[in-house]
């Protein structure tokens, strides 16, 4: 057997071994429980659960969902919720105030929702606007990451959105982020003024499918 | 751990408090539920095969799981045989030795077409094709057919084209049982389980058993497949462990002679084979753009039996791949392949034994770069380079030991012009190479290892027009020149064929594929290849390369009714060809033939009833024909399958 072949084999084993060590040591993201919304402070799931400080939301116009365990149990529980939180601030006693705030009774005006044909036209308009911004991240495609992301958001009569919530995670950060980005990029929703006189909340399932 | 406990402890009262609060206030009174309007589900689908298209300008075609199911095919080779872009050839008497051919290859189609499973080369170490049907159709996610030379991209054997079979990623829950019965002693039982668990781990498990007598006496074949896959898809990487095993028992039928008597089968002529391809793959993203792909694979197979004498072949292979990939532009990789082959035939006293060890080392890089000139802003340049080394250590006879070192350096250069988002043009030059396998080097008339490495250059150009969910048109032209083509050849005054380097050859051809979505229910897929495969100098200058049909084409019409009816009609044509070994083109040509296949399915809730009819008009055709010895006028041939009807019931639970 030639020397260069033996060294080639040894090199390949070495590279392979190093790769496997890297894979097993670093397979999960350190920041996997973080979802970013452009122009806003990053959302860190574990911080929301463990350190529900109202200051976390300062400077954002986006309110976060209460812990999923209180709303609906996802069909596929997200492992990131079970991981220890990142310690960025001194531990404070949980203060229930912000959650109570989000669970406040809605303003009576908000309940006056549109219906019938007008609602259907509005749904179609919003759906198409978000569709134009749909994106399947390349890395997620390559890795065959699939899943359903459920988001809800409130559309103001001026087309801007608020209260963007991630109700159900796909279990993959990139897909969750892509779903939130699609909704954010679609605003301001043109033409909703025709249908909305007050804010209306919508819920959307976004399914990422890899057919290849 | 102490710190961890401190962090966790306050959570319990917090959750309990809100749990009780929710109970008291009532979930329906939550603000987001009061005036919530549901929007329809938004589907975001990944473009199939996107990465391959970026890296290699080509007219490839991706057959999805849906297309495979529509065809009603029982196995992979049956499905590929329905596609005009690919010819499925059987270059032996045994019906378990099918192989694929692209761009005009005959008896050496196996060596000149690369089959990959999840990008792992599935290569046989002798001149018989690896068993095609190691994968259950349920375990296939898609099949990429890539006609053309891709030596720099995929290495050894990627001369006429490459077929990559992607196994199913367990993203959906599938629990399926399929049972089938048909004429010609056909029976089929498949069970398949696919599930993704909450911790991002997925599992595929499948088992298949089938039998068929191929419409002839003494041509029974039993085939068993076992497939398994365990995968993990994380945030930044994925890993999978795969097992594809098979066991096969095939009787060798009798043969016919043109203008002569039929020779009945010897019932003792039986080939038994079994093997498994096992591999571990990982794909890890170092950054959103850069990934490291790695694979380690083991391929083992044994065949034994009686073909007028006892024989036994053993093959084993270890393959390790590593590559660094930029998602858009660049790949750098290394592949090493360690292989062992040995064979025994004849009796203990007058037997023949051979063995060989091979080490193949490949270093490769490919890249696609946008041309940084404003007037060519929609142009890409495609480049690739591969250096390959083969070290062969062989014992062609019990008394001779010999070694050989071979090298090949191939490159590819191409241009792609994205004329419009749905329309592109490309032109490329691509080198290819083929190392003689250990078995081939020993199957010559020399006690040394005399075969030269086969080298080739292909010039290809084509257009690609795609209108998503509507129509597709792909046309390409090519000229493939090969030197030292490795092929079976029967010398004058010898009844037995040997492996040899042929004189220079040239293949000129055109591939075309058109897909029309006639309406939401009807789809038409037309594929065809036309090739002129000839010697360009030497003893057979201008003669047609035998065992190649210059024209092969297929049309597939699928109809999906709203009542869960599915109908698929396939018509394929292969034109006449000279028998294998008839390099002089003096023997009789084998007639061309049409085959008609029909598949119907009806879905009832969780059950699917299917009826698959192959060779509906019961056409008689030769599956393999060869000129015996050095007498091209004596042509023997084996019959292809006649009318075949298979009814099936598939239950999902």
XYZ file of N, CA and C in Angstrom, chain B residues 448-630:
549
model
N -1.268 -9.282 -15.963
C -1.025 -8.020 -15.244
C -2.340 -7.247 -15.158
N -2.257 -5.963 -14.893
C -3.469 -5.132 -14.792
C -3.425 -4.136 -15.942
N -3.899 -4.528 -17.115
C -3.578 -3.757 -18.319
C -4.537 -2.615 -18.665
N -5.693 -2.542 -18.032
C -6.681 -1.568 -18.504
C -6.268 -0.141 -18.160
N -6.423 0.734 -19.152
C -6.150 2.160 -18.958
C -7.373 2.809 -18.299
N -7.123 3.917 -17.620
C -8.243 4.680 -17.064
C -9.027 5.315 -18.208
N -10.330 5.183 -18.165
C -11.175 5.789 -19.194
C -11.305 7.284 -18.920
N -11.149 8.092 -19.956
C -11.321 9.539 -19.783
C -12.290 10.062 -20.836
N -12.982 11.120 -20.505
C -13.955 11.657 -21.450
C -14.141 13.153 -21.282
N -14.600 13.774 -22.357
C -14.942 15.204 -22.317
C -16.314 15.358 -22.945
N -17.155 16.101 -22.263
C -18.507 16.318 -22.762
C -18.759 17.806 -22.936
N -19.337 18.169 -24.067
C -19.752 19.557 -24.303
C -21.281 19.552 -24.310
N -21.855 20.363 -23.453
C -23.314 20.325 -23.301
C -23.876 21.742 -23.297
N -25.040 21.893 -23.879
C -25.745 23.167 -23.807
C -27.240 22.889 -23.722
N -27.959 23.777 -23.072
C -29.395 23.520 -22.931
C -30.162 24.732 -22.461
N -31.476 24.631 -22.582
C -32.361 25.670 -22.048
C -33.276 25.038 -21.014
N -33.703 25.868 -20.108
C -34.515 25.391 -19.000
C -35.597 26.422 -18.738
N -36.829 26.067 -18.998
C -37.946 26.996 -18.783
C -38.910 26.350 -17.808
N -39.166 27.038 -16.739
C -40.027 26.468 -15.709
C -41.042 27.487 -15.261
N -42.290 27.107 -15.344
C -43.340 27.948 -14.812
C -43.940 27.153 -13.659
N -43.658 27.555 -12.426
C -44.063 26.715 -11.298
C -45.542 26.341 -11.348
N -45.797 25.079 -11.075
C -47.161 24.518 -11.051
C -47.886 24.652 -12.382
N -47.148 24.876 -13.453
C -47.834 24.963 -14.735
C -47.130 24.095 -15.777
N -46.037 24.544 -16.285
C -45.367 23.800 -17.345
C -43.855 23.882 -17.186
N -43.200 22.979 -17.850
C -41.741 22.922 -17.808
C -41.226 22.459 -19.161
N -40.135 23.029 -19.592
C -39.503 22.568 -20.824
C -37.994 22.572 -20.619
N -37.384 21.437 -20.888
C -35.927 21.334 -20.751
C -35.395 20.621 -21.990
N -34.475 21.266 -22.660
C -33.873 20.654 -23.848
C -32.358 20.810 -23.734
N -31.624 19.766 -24.023
C -30.162 19.889 -24.001
C -29.538 19.085 -25.136
N -28.418 19.602 -25.609
C -27.643 18.945 -26.668
C -26.282 18.586 -26.094
N -25.725 17.499 -26.527
C -24.415 17.149 -25.989
C -23.569 16.377 -26.997
N -22.275 16.485 -26.772
C -21.313 15.649 -27.508
C -20.344 15.089 -26.473
N -20.311 13.779 -26.359
C -19.464 13.132 -25.355
C -18.409 12.285 -26.064
N -17.147 12.680 -25.912
C -16.033 11.934 -26.510
C -15.304 11.169 -25.422
N -15.067 9.886 -25.678
C -14.406 9.057 -24.665
C -13.199 8.360 -25.270
N -12.120 8.351 -24.492
C -10.932 7.580 -24.859
C -10.780 6.407 -23.890
N -10.295 5.328 -24.390
C -10.056 4.111 -23.591
C -11.344 3.630 -22.910
N -12.448 3.707 -23.613
C -13.712 3.282 -23.006
C -13.607 1.829 -22.562
N -13.955 1.577 -21.316
C -13.837 0.221 -20.757
C -15.136 -0.530 -21.038
N -14.989 -1.667 -21.672
C -16.183 -2.415 -22.050
C -15.858 -3.895 -22.200
N -16.911 -4.673 -22.191
C -16.780 -6.100 -22.499
C -16.518 -6.230 -24.001
N -15.642 -7.138 -24.370
C -15.278 -7.278 -25.777
C -14.857 -8.727 -26.017
N -15.337 -9.300 -27.118
C -14.955 -10.680 -27.417
C -13.903 -10.683 -28.526
N -12.680 -11.088 -28.221
C -11.636 -11.091 -29.265
C -11.921 -12.159 -30.327
N -11.284 -11.972 -31.475
C -11.415 -12.959 -32.555
C -10.861 -14.297 -32.054
N -11.513 -15.353 -32.452
C -11.092 -16.720 -32.100
C -11.212 -17.021 -30.609
N -12.025 -16.269 -29.918
C -12.254 -16.585 -28.504
C -13.758 -16.610 -28.253
N -14.244 -17.646 -27.614
C -15.681 -17.679 -27.339
C -16.055 -16.843 -26.125
N -15.053 -16.435 -25.348
C -15.362 -15.757 -24.090
C -15.030 -14.273 -24.152
N -15.911 -13.455 -23.646
C -15.624 -12.021 -23.631
C -14.631 -11.673 -22.531
N -13.877 -10.619 -22.761
C -12.951 -10.096 -21.751
C -13.233 -8.602 -21.585
N -12.633 -7.993 -20.568
C -12.743 -6.545 -20.431
C -11.610 -5.918 -21.231
N -11.934 -4.811 -21.905
C -10.947 -4.214 -22.797
C -11.175 -2.707 -22.896
N -10.143 -1.972 -23.331
C -10.304 -0.563 -23.679
C -10.675 -0.487 -25.154
N -11.794 0.145 -25.456
C -12.251 0.239 -26.844
C -11.539 1.394 -27.548
N -11.598 1.407 -28.878
C -11.115 2.591 -29.609
C -11.974 3.811 -29.257
N -11.508 5.027 -29.600
C -12.255 6.243 -29.222
C -13.707 6.223 -29.713
N -14.587 6.740 -28.869
C -16.019 6.754 -29.213
C -16.557 8.181 -29.103
N -17.689 8.425 -29.756
C -18.366 9.735 -29.680
C -19.877 9.509 -29.606
N -20.492 10.216 -28.692
C -21.955 10.167 -28.579
C -22.494 11.580 -28.785
N -23.337 11.724 -29.804
C -23.991 13.009 -30.070
C -25.459 12.820 -29.751
N -26.037 13.715 -28.987
C -27.425 13.451 -28.634
C -28.181 14.666 -28.165
N -29.458 14.444 -27.966
C -30.346 15.481 -27.442
C -31.286 14.843 -26.406
N -31.463 15.542 -25.306
C -32.427 15.128 -24.273
C -33.537 16.177 -24.242
N -34.740 15.752 -24.035
C -35.841 16.722 -23.935
C -36.852 16.253 -22.911
N -37.391 17.197 -22.212
C -38.443 16.895 -21.238
C -39.455 18.027 -21.259
N -40.706 17.673 -21.344
C -41.765 18.681 -21.310
C -42.824 18.236 -20.333
N -43.244 19.152 -19.510
C -44.332 18.840 -18.571
C -45.428 19.882 -18.741
N -46.648 19.424 -18.926
C -47.780 20.341 -19.071
C -48.796 20.033 -17.985
N -49.177 21.060 -17.256
C -50.344 20.924 -16.390
C -51.540 21.346 -17.242
N -52.236 20.376 -17.814
C -53.333 20.706 -18.733
C -54.436 21.422 -17.961
N -54.783 20.890 -16.836
C -55.667 21.587 -15.901
C -55.324 21.064 -14.502
N -56.146 21.379 -13.541
C -55.788 21.001 -12.166
C -55.785 19.487 -11.972
N -56.419 18.765 -12.897
C -56.527 17.316 -12.719
C -55.636 16.516 -13.663
N -55.266 17.125 -14.783
C -54.521 16.390 -15.810
C -53.107 16.916 -15.962
N -52.172 16.006 -16.024
C -50.777 16.426 -16.235
C -50.125 15.479 -17.228
N -49.355 16.062 -18.133
C -48.695 15.274 -19.166
C -47.181 15.470 -19.042
N -46.457 14.371 -19.022
C -44.996 14.449 -18.932
C -44.399 13.680 -20.107
N -43.657 14.394 -20.947
C -43.033 13.770 -22.120
C -41.521 13.842 -21.965
N -40.860 12.721 -22.140
C -39.398 12.696 -22.024
C -38.833 11.917 -23.207
N -37.684 12.308 -23.656
C -37.084 11.550 -24.744
C -35.603 11.817 -24.884
N -34.891 10.843 -25.369
C -33.476 11.043 -25.689
C -33.205 10.432 -27.056
N -32.406 11.160 -27.811
C -31.995 10.685 -29.130
C -30.473 10.739 -29.137
N -29.844 9.631 -29.470
C -28.386 9.610 -29.404
C -27.806 8.836 -30.586
N -26.675 9.322 -31.054
C -25.935 8.592 -32.078
C -24.619 8.146 -31.436
N -24.548 6.893 -30.972
C -23.327 6.434 -30.295
C -22.429 5.667 -31.273
N -21.296 6.244 -31.595
C -20.456 5.610 -32.623
C -18.977 5.660 -32.262
N -18.214 4.757 -32.928
C -16.756 4.825 -32.821
C -16.287 5.967 -33.704
N -15.314 6.724 -33.238
C -14.851 7.845 -34.056
C -13.505 7.567 -34.706
N -12.879 6.447 -34.415
C -11.667 6.042 -35.145
C -11.386 4.581 -34.804
N -10.353 4.058 -35.399
C -9.944 2.685 -35.082
C -10.646 1.650 -35.929
N -10.576 0.431 -35.475
C -11.062 -0.716 -36.239
C -12.541 -0.609 -36.599
N -13.327 0.001 -35.701
C -14.775 0.060 -35.937
C -15.234 1.483 -36.268
N -14.381 2.264 -36.876
C -14.674 3.671 -37.176
C -16.059 3.829 -37.828
N -16.901 4.640 -37.241
C -18.231 4.912 -37.811
C -19.291 3.911 -37.416
N -18.906 2.799 -36.813
C -19.896 1.779 -36.438
C -20.657 2.217 -35.186
N -21.876 1.725 -35.104
C -22.714 2.067 -33.951
C -22.340 1.196 -32.752
N -22.302 1.813 -31.582
C -21.989 1.051 -30.367
C -23.162 0.121 -30.068
N -22.892 -1.154 -29.877
C -23.999 -2.098 -29.704
C -24.704 -1.955 -28.365
N -25.881 -2.542 -28.331
C -26.705 -2.611 -27.123
C -27.211 -1.238 -26.666
N -27.276 -0.287 -27.614
C -27.821 1.030 -27.287
C -28.973 1.329 -28.239
N -30.143 1.654 -27.699
C -31.268 2.103 -28.526
C -31.067 3.585 -28.799
N -30.911 3.983 -30.067
C -30.672 5.412 -30.330
C -31.820 6.312 -29.869
N -33.035 5.800 -29.864
C -34.159 6.634 -29.433
C -34.903 5.945 -28.300
N -35.072 6.640 -27.235
C -35.979 6.147 -26.200
C -36.816 7.326 -25.729
N -38.088 7.074 -25.517
C -39.005 8.165 -25.179
C -40.143 7.616 -24.343
N -40.780 8.492 -23.619
C -41.943 8.060 -22.838
C -42.912 9.228 -22.684
N -44.174 8.897 -22.552
C -45.175 9.902 -22.187
C -45.928 9.359 -20.984
N -46.204 10.217 -20.062
C -46.975 9.816 -18.883
C -48.118 10.785 -18.695
N -49.320 10.274 -18.676
C -50.498 11.131 -18.484
C -51.119 10.755 -17.152
N -51.206 11.703 -16.257
C -51.821 11.389 -14.966
C -53.083 12.204 -14.776
N -54.066 11.556 -14.228
C -55.365 12.186 -13.997
C -55.752 11.981 -12.543
N -56.012 13.066 -11.871
C -56.398 12.998 -10.459
C -57.806 13.549 -10.350
N -58.763 12.693 -10.072
C -60.138 13.178 -9.989
C -60.415 13.690 -8.583
N -61.490 14.430 -8.479
C -61.837 14.965 -7.162
C -62.403 13.870 -6.257
N -62.806 12.758 -6.845
C -63.367 11.670 -6.037
C -62.288 10.672 -5.601
N -61.074 11.144 -5.473
C -59.973 10.301 -5.017
C -59.605 9.190 -5.995
N -59.981 9.383 -7.233
C -59.529 8.461 -8.268
C -58.217 8.976 -8.829
N -57.323 8.074 -9.098
C -56.071 8.463 -9.740
C -55.816 7.496 -10.891
N -55.517 8.070 -12.038
C -55.277 7.243 -13.214
C -53.948 7.669 -13.829
N -53.130 6.706 -14.174
C -51.839 7.039 -14.789
C -51.615 6.114 -15.974
N -51.341 6.741 -17.122
C -51.108 5.978 -18.349
C -49.710 6.314 -18.856
N -48.924 5.300 -19.055
C -47.543 5.513 -19.490
C -47.268 4.719 -20.756
N -46.656 5.402 -21.720
C -46.285 4.741 -22.977
C -44.792 4.971 -23.173
N -44.048 3.919 -23.347
C -42.610 4.128 -23.558
C -42.165 3.401 -24.817
N -41.104 3.935 -25.413
C -40.608 3.372 -26.665
C -39.094 3.258 -26.621
N -38.582 2.130 -27.068
C -37.138 1.960 -27.241
C -36.896 1.475 -28.661
N -36.027 2.157 -29.379
C -35.816 1.793 -30.785
C -34.888 0.584 -30.907
N -34.732 0.121 -32.132
C -33.964 -1.104 -32.379
C -32.476 -0.883 -32.062
N -31.776 -1.969 -31.825
C -30.359 -1.869 -31.449
C -29.619 -3.140 -31.848
N -28.307 -2.995 -31.970
C -27.475 -4.166 -32.251
C -27.216 -4.934 -30.954
N -27.111 -6.249 -31.093
C -26.893 -7.084 -29.910
C -25.538 -6.770 -29.278
N -25.481 -6.965 -27.991
C -24.248 -6.742 -27.235
C -23.095 -7.545 -27.863
N -21.994 -6.905 -28.098
C -20.830 -7.597 -28.679
C -20.746 -7.482 -30.182
N -21.792 -6.987 -30.835
C -21.782 -6.892 -32.296
C -21.176 -5.542 -32.711
N -19.881 -5.403 -32.521
C -19.217 -4.122 -32.822
C -19.146 -3.871 -34.326
N -19.198 -4.946 -35.134
C -19.133 -4.799 -36.589
C -20.464 -4.382 -37.186
N -21.496 -4.437 -36.401
C -22.866 -4.125 -36.864
C -23.279 -5.023 -38.027
N -22.879 -6.267 -37.984
C -23.217 -7.167 -39.089
C -24.358 -8.115 -38.718
N -24.645 -8.252 -37.451
C -25.698 -9.168 -37.017
C -27.082 -8.541 -37.132
N -28.108 -9.333 -36.853
C -29.470 -8.797 -36.919
C -29.724 -7.825 -35.771
N -30.517 -6.796 -36.072
C -30.869 -5.826 -35.026
C -32.040 -6.354 -34.214
N -32.038 -6.022 -32.955
C -33.203 -6.335 -32.132
C -34.261 -5.273 -32.396
N -35.515 -5.717 -32.550
C -36.582 -4.793 -32.924
C -36.889 -3.819 -31.797
N -37.284 -2.610 -32.201
C -37.754 -1.640 -31.211
C -39.112 -2.050 -30.674
N -39.517 -1.478 -29.578
C -40.798 -1.887 -28.999
C -41.442 -0.763 -28.189
N -42.773 -0.798 -28.172
C -43.562 0.091 -27.329
C -44.048 -0.703 -26.123
N -44.098 -0.067 -24.995
C -44.711 -0.694 -23.822
C -45.762 0.249 -23.257
N -46.895 -0.312 -22.884
C -47.977 0.498 -22.324
C -48.225 0.041 -20.887
N -48.238 0.986 -19.996
C -48.486 0.672 -18.586
C -49.647 1.517 -18.079
N -50.427 0.936 -17.216
C -51.613 1.632 -16.708
C -51.694 1.394 -15.211
N -52.008 2.455 -14.499
C -52.193 2.296 -13.052
C -53.431 3.070 -12.619
N -54.247 2.425 -11.814
C -55.447 3.073 -11.295
C -55.472 2.896 -9.789
N -55.839 3.938 -9.086
C -56.019 3.801 -7.635
C -57.288 4.522 -7.218
N -57.899 4.016 -6.200
C -59.086 4.649 -5.627
C -58.877 4.691 -4.113
N -59.026 5.885 -3.565
C -58.802 6.050 -2.129
C -60.138 6.041 -1.400
N -60.251 5.181 -0.411
C -61.410 5.151 0.481
C -60.887 5.441 1.883
N -61.135 6.611 2.358
C -60.686 6.995 3.703
C -59.220 6.589 3.900
N -58.981 5.535 4.675
C -57.593 5.167 4.957
C -57.124 3.960 4.148
N -57.880 3.614 3.125
C -57.491 2.473 2.288
C -57.342 2.923 0.839
N -56.385 2.357 0.156
C -56.196 2.643 -1.268
C -56.209 1.322 -2.028
N -57.110 1.252 -2.996
C -57.154 0.074 -3.851
C -56.397 0.397 -5.131
N -55.526 -0.473 -5.559
C -54.727 -0.179 -6.750
C -54.749 -1.325 -7.746
N -54.659 -0.957 -9.013
C -54.545 -1.956 -10.071
C -53.453 -1.475 -11.029
N -52.355 -2.195 -11.082
C -51.232 -1.804 -11.948
C -51.078 -2.840 -13.056
N -51.122 -2.354 -14.295
C -50.977 -3.262 -15.439
C -49.747 -2.825 -16.225
N -48.790 -3.693 -16.321
C -47.586 -3.394 -17.096
C -47.564 -4.233 -18.362
N -47.022 -3.638 -19.421
C -47.026 -4.261 -20.747
C -48.452 -4.712 -21.103
N -49.320 -3.741 -21.092
C -50.763 -3.966 -21.305
C -51.050 -4.733 -22.599
N -50.290 -4.447 -23.643
C -50.549 -5.082 -24.944
C -49.721 -6.358 -25.127
N -49.105 -6.807 -24.044
C -48.335 -8.057 -24.041
C -47.316 -8.116 -25.188
N -46.555 -7.044 -25.307
C -45.533 -6.970 -26.358
C -44.391 -7.944 -26.062
N -43.859 -8.548 -27.118
C -42.688 -9.420 -26.953
C -41.446 -8.620 -27.284
N -40.507 -8.619 -26.403
C -39.275 -7.868 -26.637
C -38.125 -8.543 -25.891
N -36.929 -8.211 -26.313
C -35.740 -8.806 -25.681
C -35.278 -7.895 -24.558
N -35.087 -8.467 -23.370
C -34.550 -7.662 -22.269
C -33.035 -7.567 -22.374
N -32.433 -8.563 -23.010
C -30.984 -8.537 -23.209
C -30.657 -9.446 -24.378
N -29.846 -8.917 -25.295
C -29.452 -9.716 -26.461
C -27.946 -9.621 -26.625
N -27.315 -10.712 -26.989
C -25.860 -10.672 -27.163
C -25.446 -11.556 -28.341
N -24.368 -11.116 -28.983
C -23.808 -11.898 -30.088
C -22.866 -12.921 -29.475
N -23.124 -14.165 -29.719
C -22.374 -15.224 -29.036
C -20.993 -15.386 -29.649
N -19.995 -15.432 -28.793
C -18.623 -15.678 -29.244
C -18.198 -14.640 -30.264
N -17.451 -15.072 -31.266
C -17.010 -14.123 -32.282
C -17.889 -14.212 -33.523
